[in-house]
Short mmCIF file of C-alpha atoms and ligand atoms in Angstrom, two decimals:
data_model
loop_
_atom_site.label_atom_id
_atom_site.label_comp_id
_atom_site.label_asym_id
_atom_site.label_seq_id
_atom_site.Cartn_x
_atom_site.Cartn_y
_atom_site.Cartn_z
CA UNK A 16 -0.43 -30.89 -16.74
CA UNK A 17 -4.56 -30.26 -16.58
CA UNK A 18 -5.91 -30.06 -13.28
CA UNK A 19 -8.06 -33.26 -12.62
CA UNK A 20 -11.51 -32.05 -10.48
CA UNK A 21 -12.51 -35.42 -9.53
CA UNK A 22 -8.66 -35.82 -7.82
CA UNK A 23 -10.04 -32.75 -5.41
CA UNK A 24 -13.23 -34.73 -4.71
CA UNK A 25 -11.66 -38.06 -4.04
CA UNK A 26 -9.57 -35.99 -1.16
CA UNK A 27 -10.19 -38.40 1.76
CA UNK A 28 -12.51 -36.81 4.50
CA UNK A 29 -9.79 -36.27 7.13
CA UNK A 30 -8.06 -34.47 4.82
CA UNK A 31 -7.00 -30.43 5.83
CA UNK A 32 -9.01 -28.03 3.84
CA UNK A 33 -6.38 -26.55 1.25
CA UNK A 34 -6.94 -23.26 2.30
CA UNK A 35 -7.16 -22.54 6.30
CA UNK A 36 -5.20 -19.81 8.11
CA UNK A 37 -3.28 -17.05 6.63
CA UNK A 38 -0.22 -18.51 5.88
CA UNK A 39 1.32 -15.04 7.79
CA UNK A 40 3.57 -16.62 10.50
CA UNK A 41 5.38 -18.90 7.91
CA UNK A 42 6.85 -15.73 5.70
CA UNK A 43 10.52 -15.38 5.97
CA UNK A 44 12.71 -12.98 5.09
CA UNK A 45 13.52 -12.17 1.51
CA UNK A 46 14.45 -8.64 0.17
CA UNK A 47 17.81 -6.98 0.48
CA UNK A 48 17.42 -3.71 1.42
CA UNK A 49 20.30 -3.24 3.97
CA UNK A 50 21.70 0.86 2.66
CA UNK A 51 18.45 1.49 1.47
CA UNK A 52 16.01 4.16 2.67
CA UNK A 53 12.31 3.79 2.61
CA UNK A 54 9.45 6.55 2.79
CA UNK A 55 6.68 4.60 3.52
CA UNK A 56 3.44 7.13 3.67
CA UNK A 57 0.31 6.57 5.87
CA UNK A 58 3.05 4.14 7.92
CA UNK A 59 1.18 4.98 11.12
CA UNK A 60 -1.65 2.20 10.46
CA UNK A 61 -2.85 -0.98 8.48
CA UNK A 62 -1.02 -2.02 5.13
CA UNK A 63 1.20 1.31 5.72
CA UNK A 64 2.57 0.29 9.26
CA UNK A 65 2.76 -3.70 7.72
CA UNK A 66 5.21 -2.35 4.96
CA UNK A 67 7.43 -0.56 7.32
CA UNK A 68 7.69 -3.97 9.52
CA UNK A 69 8.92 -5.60 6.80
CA UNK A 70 11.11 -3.05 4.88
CA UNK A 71 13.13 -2.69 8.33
CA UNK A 72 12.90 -6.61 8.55
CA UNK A 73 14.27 -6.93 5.22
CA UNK A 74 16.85 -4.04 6.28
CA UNK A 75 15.87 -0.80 5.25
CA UNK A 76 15.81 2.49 7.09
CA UNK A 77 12.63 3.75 7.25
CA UNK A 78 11.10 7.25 7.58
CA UNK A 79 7.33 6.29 8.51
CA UNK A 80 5.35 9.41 7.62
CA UNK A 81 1.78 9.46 8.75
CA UNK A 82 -0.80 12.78 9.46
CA UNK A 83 -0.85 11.08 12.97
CA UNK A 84 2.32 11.16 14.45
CA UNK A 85 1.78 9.51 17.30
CA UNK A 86 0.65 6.46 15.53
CA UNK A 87 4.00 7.06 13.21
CA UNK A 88 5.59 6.86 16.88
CA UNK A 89 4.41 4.06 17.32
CA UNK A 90 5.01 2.42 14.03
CA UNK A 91 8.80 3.00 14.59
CA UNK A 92 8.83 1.66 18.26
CA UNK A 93 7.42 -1.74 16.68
CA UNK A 94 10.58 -1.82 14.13
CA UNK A 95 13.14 -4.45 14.08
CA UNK A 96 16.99 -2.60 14.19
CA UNK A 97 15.55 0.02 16.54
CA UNK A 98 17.79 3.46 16.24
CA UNK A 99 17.61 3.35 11.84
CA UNK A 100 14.35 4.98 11.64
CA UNK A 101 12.58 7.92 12.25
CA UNK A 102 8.84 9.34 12.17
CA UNK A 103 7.56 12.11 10.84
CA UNK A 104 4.26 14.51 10.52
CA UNK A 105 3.50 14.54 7.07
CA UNK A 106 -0.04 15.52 5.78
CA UNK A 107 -0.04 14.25 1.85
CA UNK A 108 -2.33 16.73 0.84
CA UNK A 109 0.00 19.84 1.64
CA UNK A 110 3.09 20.57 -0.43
CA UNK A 111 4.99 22.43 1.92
CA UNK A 112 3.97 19.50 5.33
CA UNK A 113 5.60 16.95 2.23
CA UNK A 114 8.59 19.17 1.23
CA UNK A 115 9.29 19.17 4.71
CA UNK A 116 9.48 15.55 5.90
CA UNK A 117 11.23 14.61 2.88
CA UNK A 118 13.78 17.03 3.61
CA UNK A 119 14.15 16.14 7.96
CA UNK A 120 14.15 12.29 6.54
CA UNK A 121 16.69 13.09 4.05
CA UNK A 122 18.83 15.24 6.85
CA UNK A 123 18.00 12.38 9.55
CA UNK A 124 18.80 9.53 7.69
CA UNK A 125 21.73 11.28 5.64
CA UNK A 126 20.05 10.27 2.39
CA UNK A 127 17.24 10.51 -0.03
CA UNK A 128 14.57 7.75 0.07
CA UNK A 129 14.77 5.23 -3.29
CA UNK A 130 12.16 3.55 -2.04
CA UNK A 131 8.52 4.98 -1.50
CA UNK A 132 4.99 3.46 -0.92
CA UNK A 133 2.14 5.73 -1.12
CA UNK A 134 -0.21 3.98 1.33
CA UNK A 135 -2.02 7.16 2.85
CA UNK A 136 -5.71 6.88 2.60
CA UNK A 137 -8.83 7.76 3.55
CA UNK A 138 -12.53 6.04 2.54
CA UNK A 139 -16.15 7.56 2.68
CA UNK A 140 -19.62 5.93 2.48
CA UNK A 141 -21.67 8.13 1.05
CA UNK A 142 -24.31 7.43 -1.56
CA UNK A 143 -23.59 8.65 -4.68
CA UNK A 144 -26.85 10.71 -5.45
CA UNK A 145 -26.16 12.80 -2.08
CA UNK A 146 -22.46 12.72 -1.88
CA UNK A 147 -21.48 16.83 -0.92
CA UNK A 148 -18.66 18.32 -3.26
CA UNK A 149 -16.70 18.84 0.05
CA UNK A 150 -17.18 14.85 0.73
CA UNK A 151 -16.12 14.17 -2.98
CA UNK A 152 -12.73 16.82 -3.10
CA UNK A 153 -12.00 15.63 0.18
CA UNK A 154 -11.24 11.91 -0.38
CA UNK A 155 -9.77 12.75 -3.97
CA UNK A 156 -7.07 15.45 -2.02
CA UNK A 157 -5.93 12.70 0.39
CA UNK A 158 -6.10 9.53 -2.04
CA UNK A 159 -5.05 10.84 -5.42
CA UNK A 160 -3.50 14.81 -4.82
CA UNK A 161 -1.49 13.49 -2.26
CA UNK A 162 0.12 10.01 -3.95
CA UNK A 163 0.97 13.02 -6.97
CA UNK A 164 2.53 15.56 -4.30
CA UNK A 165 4.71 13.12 -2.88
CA UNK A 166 5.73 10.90 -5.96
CA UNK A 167 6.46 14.05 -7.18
CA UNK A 168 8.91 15.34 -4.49
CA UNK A 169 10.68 12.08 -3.97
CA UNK A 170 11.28 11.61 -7.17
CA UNK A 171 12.33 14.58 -8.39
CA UNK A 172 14.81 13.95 -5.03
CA UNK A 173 15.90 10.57 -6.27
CA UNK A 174 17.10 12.42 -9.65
CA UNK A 175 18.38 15.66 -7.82
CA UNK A 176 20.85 13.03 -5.94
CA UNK A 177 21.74 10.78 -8.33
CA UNK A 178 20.42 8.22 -7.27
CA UNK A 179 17.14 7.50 -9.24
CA UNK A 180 18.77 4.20 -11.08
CA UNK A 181 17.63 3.05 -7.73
CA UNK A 182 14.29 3.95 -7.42
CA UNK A 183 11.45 1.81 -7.18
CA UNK A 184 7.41 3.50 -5.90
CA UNK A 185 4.37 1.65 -5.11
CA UNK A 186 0.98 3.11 -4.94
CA UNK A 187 -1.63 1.46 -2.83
CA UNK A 188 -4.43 1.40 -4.92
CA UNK A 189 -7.20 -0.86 -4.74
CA UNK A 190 -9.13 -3.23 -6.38
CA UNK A 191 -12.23 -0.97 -6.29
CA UNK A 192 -10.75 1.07 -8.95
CA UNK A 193 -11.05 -1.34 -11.50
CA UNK A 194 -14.26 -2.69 -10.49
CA UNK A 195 -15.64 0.24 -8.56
CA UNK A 196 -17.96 0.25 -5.79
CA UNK A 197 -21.23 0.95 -4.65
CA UNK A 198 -21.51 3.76 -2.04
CA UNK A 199 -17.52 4.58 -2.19
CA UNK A 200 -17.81 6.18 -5.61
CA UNK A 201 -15.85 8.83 -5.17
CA UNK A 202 -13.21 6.69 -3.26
CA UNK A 203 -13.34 3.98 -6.06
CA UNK A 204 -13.15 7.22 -8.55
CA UNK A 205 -9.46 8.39 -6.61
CA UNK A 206 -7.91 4.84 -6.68
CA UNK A 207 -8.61 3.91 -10.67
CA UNK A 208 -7.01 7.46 -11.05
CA UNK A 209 -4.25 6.16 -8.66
CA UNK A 210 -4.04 3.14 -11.14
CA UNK A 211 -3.78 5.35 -14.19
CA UNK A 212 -1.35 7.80 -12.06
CA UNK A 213 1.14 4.98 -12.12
CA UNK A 214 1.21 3.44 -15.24
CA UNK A 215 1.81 7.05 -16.95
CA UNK A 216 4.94 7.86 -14.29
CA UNK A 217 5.99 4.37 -15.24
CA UNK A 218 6.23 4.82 -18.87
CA UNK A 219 7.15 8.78 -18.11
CA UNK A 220 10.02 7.90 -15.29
CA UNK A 221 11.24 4.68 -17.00
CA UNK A 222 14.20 6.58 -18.28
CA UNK A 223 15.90 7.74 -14.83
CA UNK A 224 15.62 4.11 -14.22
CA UNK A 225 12.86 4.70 -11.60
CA UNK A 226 10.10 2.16 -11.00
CA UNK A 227 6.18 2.39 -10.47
CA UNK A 228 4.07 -0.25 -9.45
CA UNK A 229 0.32 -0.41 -7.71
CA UNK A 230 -1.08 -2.75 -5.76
CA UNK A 231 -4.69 -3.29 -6.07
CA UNK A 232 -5.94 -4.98 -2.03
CA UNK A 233 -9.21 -6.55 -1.89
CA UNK A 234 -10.56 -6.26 1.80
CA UNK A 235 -8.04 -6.49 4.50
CA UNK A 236 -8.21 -6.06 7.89
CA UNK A 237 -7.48 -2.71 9.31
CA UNK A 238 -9.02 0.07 10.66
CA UNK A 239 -9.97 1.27 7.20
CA UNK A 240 -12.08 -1.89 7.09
CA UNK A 241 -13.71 -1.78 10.07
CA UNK A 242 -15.27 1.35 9.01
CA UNK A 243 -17.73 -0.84 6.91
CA UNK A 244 -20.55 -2.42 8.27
CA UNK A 245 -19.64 -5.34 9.35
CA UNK A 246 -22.75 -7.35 7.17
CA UNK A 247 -21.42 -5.91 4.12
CA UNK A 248 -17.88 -7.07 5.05
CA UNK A 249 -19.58 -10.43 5.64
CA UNK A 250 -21.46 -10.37 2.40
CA UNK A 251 -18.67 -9.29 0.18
CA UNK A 252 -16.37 -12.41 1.52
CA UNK A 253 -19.20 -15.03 0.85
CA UNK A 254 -17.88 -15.25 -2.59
CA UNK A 255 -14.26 -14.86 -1.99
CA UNK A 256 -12.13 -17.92 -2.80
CA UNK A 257 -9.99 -17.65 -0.24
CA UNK A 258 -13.21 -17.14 2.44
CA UNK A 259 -11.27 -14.84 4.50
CA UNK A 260 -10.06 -11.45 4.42
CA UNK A 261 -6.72 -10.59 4.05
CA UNK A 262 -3.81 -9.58 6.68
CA UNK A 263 -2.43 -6.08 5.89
CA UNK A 264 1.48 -8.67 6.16
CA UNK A 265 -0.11 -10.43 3.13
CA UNK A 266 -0.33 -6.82 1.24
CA UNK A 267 3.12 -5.56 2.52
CA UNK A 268 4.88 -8.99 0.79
CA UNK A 269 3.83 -7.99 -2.34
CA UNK A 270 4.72 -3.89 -2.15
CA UNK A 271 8.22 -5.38 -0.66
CA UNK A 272 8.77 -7.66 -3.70
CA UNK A 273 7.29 -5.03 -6.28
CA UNK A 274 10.15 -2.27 -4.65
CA UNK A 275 12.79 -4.98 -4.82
CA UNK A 276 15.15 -6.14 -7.39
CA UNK A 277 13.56 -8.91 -7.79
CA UNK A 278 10.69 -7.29 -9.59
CA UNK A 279 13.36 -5.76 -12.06
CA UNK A 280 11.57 -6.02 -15.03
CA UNK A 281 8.00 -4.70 -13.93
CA UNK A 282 6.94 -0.97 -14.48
CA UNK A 283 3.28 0.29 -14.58
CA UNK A 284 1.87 -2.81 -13.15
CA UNK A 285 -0.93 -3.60 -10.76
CA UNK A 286 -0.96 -6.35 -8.88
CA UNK A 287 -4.67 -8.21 -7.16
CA UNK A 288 -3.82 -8.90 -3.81
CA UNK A 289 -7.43 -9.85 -3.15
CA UNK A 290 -8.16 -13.57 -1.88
CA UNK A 291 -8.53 -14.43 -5.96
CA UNK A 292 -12.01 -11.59 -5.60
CA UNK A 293 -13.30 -8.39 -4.71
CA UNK A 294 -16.39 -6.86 -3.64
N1 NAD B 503 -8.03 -2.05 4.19
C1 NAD B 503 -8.54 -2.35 3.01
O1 NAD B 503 -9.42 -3.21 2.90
C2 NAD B 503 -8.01 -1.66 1.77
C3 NAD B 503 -8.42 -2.18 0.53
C4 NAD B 503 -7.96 -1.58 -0.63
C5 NAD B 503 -7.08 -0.50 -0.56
N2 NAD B 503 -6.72 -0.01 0.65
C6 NAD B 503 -5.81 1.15 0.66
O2 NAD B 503 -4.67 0.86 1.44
C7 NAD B 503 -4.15 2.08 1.97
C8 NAD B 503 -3.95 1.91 3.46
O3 NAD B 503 -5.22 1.68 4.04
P1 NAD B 503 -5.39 0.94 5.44
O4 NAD B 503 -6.46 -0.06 5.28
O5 NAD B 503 -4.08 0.57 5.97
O6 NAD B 503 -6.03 2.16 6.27
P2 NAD B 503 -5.71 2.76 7.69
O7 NAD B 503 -6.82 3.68 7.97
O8 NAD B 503 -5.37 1.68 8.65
O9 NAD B 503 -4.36 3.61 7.44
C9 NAD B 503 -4.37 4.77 6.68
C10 NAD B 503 -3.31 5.71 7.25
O10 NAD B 503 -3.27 6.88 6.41
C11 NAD B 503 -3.12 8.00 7.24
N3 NAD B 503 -3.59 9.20 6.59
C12 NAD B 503 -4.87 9.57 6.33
N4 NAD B 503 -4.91 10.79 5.77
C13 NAD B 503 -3.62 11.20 5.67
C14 NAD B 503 -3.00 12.39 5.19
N5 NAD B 503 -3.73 13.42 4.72
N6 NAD B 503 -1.65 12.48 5.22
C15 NAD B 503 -0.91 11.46 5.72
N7 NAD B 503 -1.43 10.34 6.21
C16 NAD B 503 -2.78 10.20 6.19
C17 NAD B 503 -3.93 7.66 8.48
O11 NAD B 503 -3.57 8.48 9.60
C18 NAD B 503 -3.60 6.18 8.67
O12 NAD B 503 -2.48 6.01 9.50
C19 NAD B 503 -5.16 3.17 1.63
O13 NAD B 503 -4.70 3.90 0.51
C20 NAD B 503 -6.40 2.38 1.28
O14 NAD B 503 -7.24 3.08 0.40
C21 NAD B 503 -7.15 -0.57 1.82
#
């Protein structure tokens, strides 16, 4: 069937415009992760505390790791099925902080996590031509050192237990590392290598049976975002299709269906979650 234009222009006046609200409050339940644990990083804030909500929704047991622990805290207090998670201090870009809330989740939660999300992340606007190497190292440690150091850990977990068959990772990229973007450079520069990160464990990891998926946000409203001035915010969703910027729920649908069954058969993937356009 072709899509007919003049149909949308004979819409009668009264009509509702097709798109309005975020169509949040109508999403349902959907995922079956009841036994499974979850290691959701950067779960203390924005699309990371949005995942956790609906992993323990959907039945998980989550261990919410965050460099803020009070906001992890707070992340687990918000839970539905209070009493099956637990929060820990975890700072991505230190082996030993990593080692050691995977092993207090894996000794809390009498298990090792088969389900991860690498949503830690921090941004910097900093023109390119006078960006510092401290400014530049910094934002690749957090962003692409520390999706490696934990990837690496839980997965070499998942296979130490037996359990990898299971397994199923998604990386929060973003859609600025396959378009890039002017005056987050070096940010743009950490989530393309995010991009490329998970499309070689895919292919690398396919054999344990382990999963690895990224999803690439447009803007979305969180804290992250509201570091940006808000014209440029403005400016950027002019041309969006959707006209609005997306809900860090509308994110944490898509990282629950990539980690689920139900996304069996996709490995190395990354998936737009962008209004249909990015900056
Ligand atoms: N919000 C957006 O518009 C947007 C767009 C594209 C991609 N993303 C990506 O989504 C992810 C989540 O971003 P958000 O918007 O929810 O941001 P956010 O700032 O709300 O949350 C980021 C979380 O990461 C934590 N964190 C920072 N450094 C850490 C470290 N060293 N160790 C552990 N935790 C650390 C922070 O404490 C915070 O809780 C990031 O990777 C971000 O790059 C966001």
């Amino acid at each position: 069937m072709s899509l007919d234009p003049v149909n949308i222009i004979r819409q009668p006046a009264s009509a509702k415009p097709f798109v309005s609200i975020s169509p949040l409050f109508t999403m349902t339940s959907g995922n079956n992760f009841h036994g499974m644990i979850a290691m959701v990083t950067g779960g203390g804030s924005g699309i990371g505390r949005a995942v956790c909500q609906i992993l323990a929704r959907d039945g998980a047991r989550v261990s919410v790791c965050d460099v803020n622990l009070q906001a992890a805290l707070e992340t687990v207090a918000s839970l539905e099925h209070q009493g099956d998670h637990v929060a820990f201090y975890m700072d991505v870009t230190d082996k030993n902080s990593v080692c050691n809330a995977l092993s207090a989740t894996q000794e809390k939660l009498r298990g090792t996590p088969t389900l991860l999300v690498n949503s830690a992340g921090i941004v910097q606007r900093t023109r390119f031509l006078e960006m510092s190497e401290e400014t530049f190292m910094e934002v690749i440690d957090v962003n692409l050192k520390g999706t490696f150091l934990v990837s690496q850990a839980v997965c070499n977990a998942m296979i130490e237990r037996d359990v990898a068959r299971k397994g199923s990772v998604v990386n929060i990229a973003s859609l600025a590392g396959k378009n890039g973007l002017a005056m987050k450079s070096g940010y743009a520069a950490t989530k393309g290598a995010v991009m490329a990160l998970t499309k070689s464990c895919a292919k690398e990891l396919a054999k344990t049976g382990i999963r690895v998926n990224c999803v690439l946000p447009g803007a979305i409203r969180t804290p992250m975002l509201a570091l940006s001035p808000e014209e440029h915010v403005k400016e950027g969703l002019k041309t969006n299709p959707l006209g609005r910027a997306g809900e860090p729920e509308e994110v944490a649908e898509v990282v629950a269906f990539l980690l689920s069954g139900k996304s069996s058969y996709m490995s190395g993937t990354d998936v737009e979650v962008t209004g249909g356009h990015g900056f």
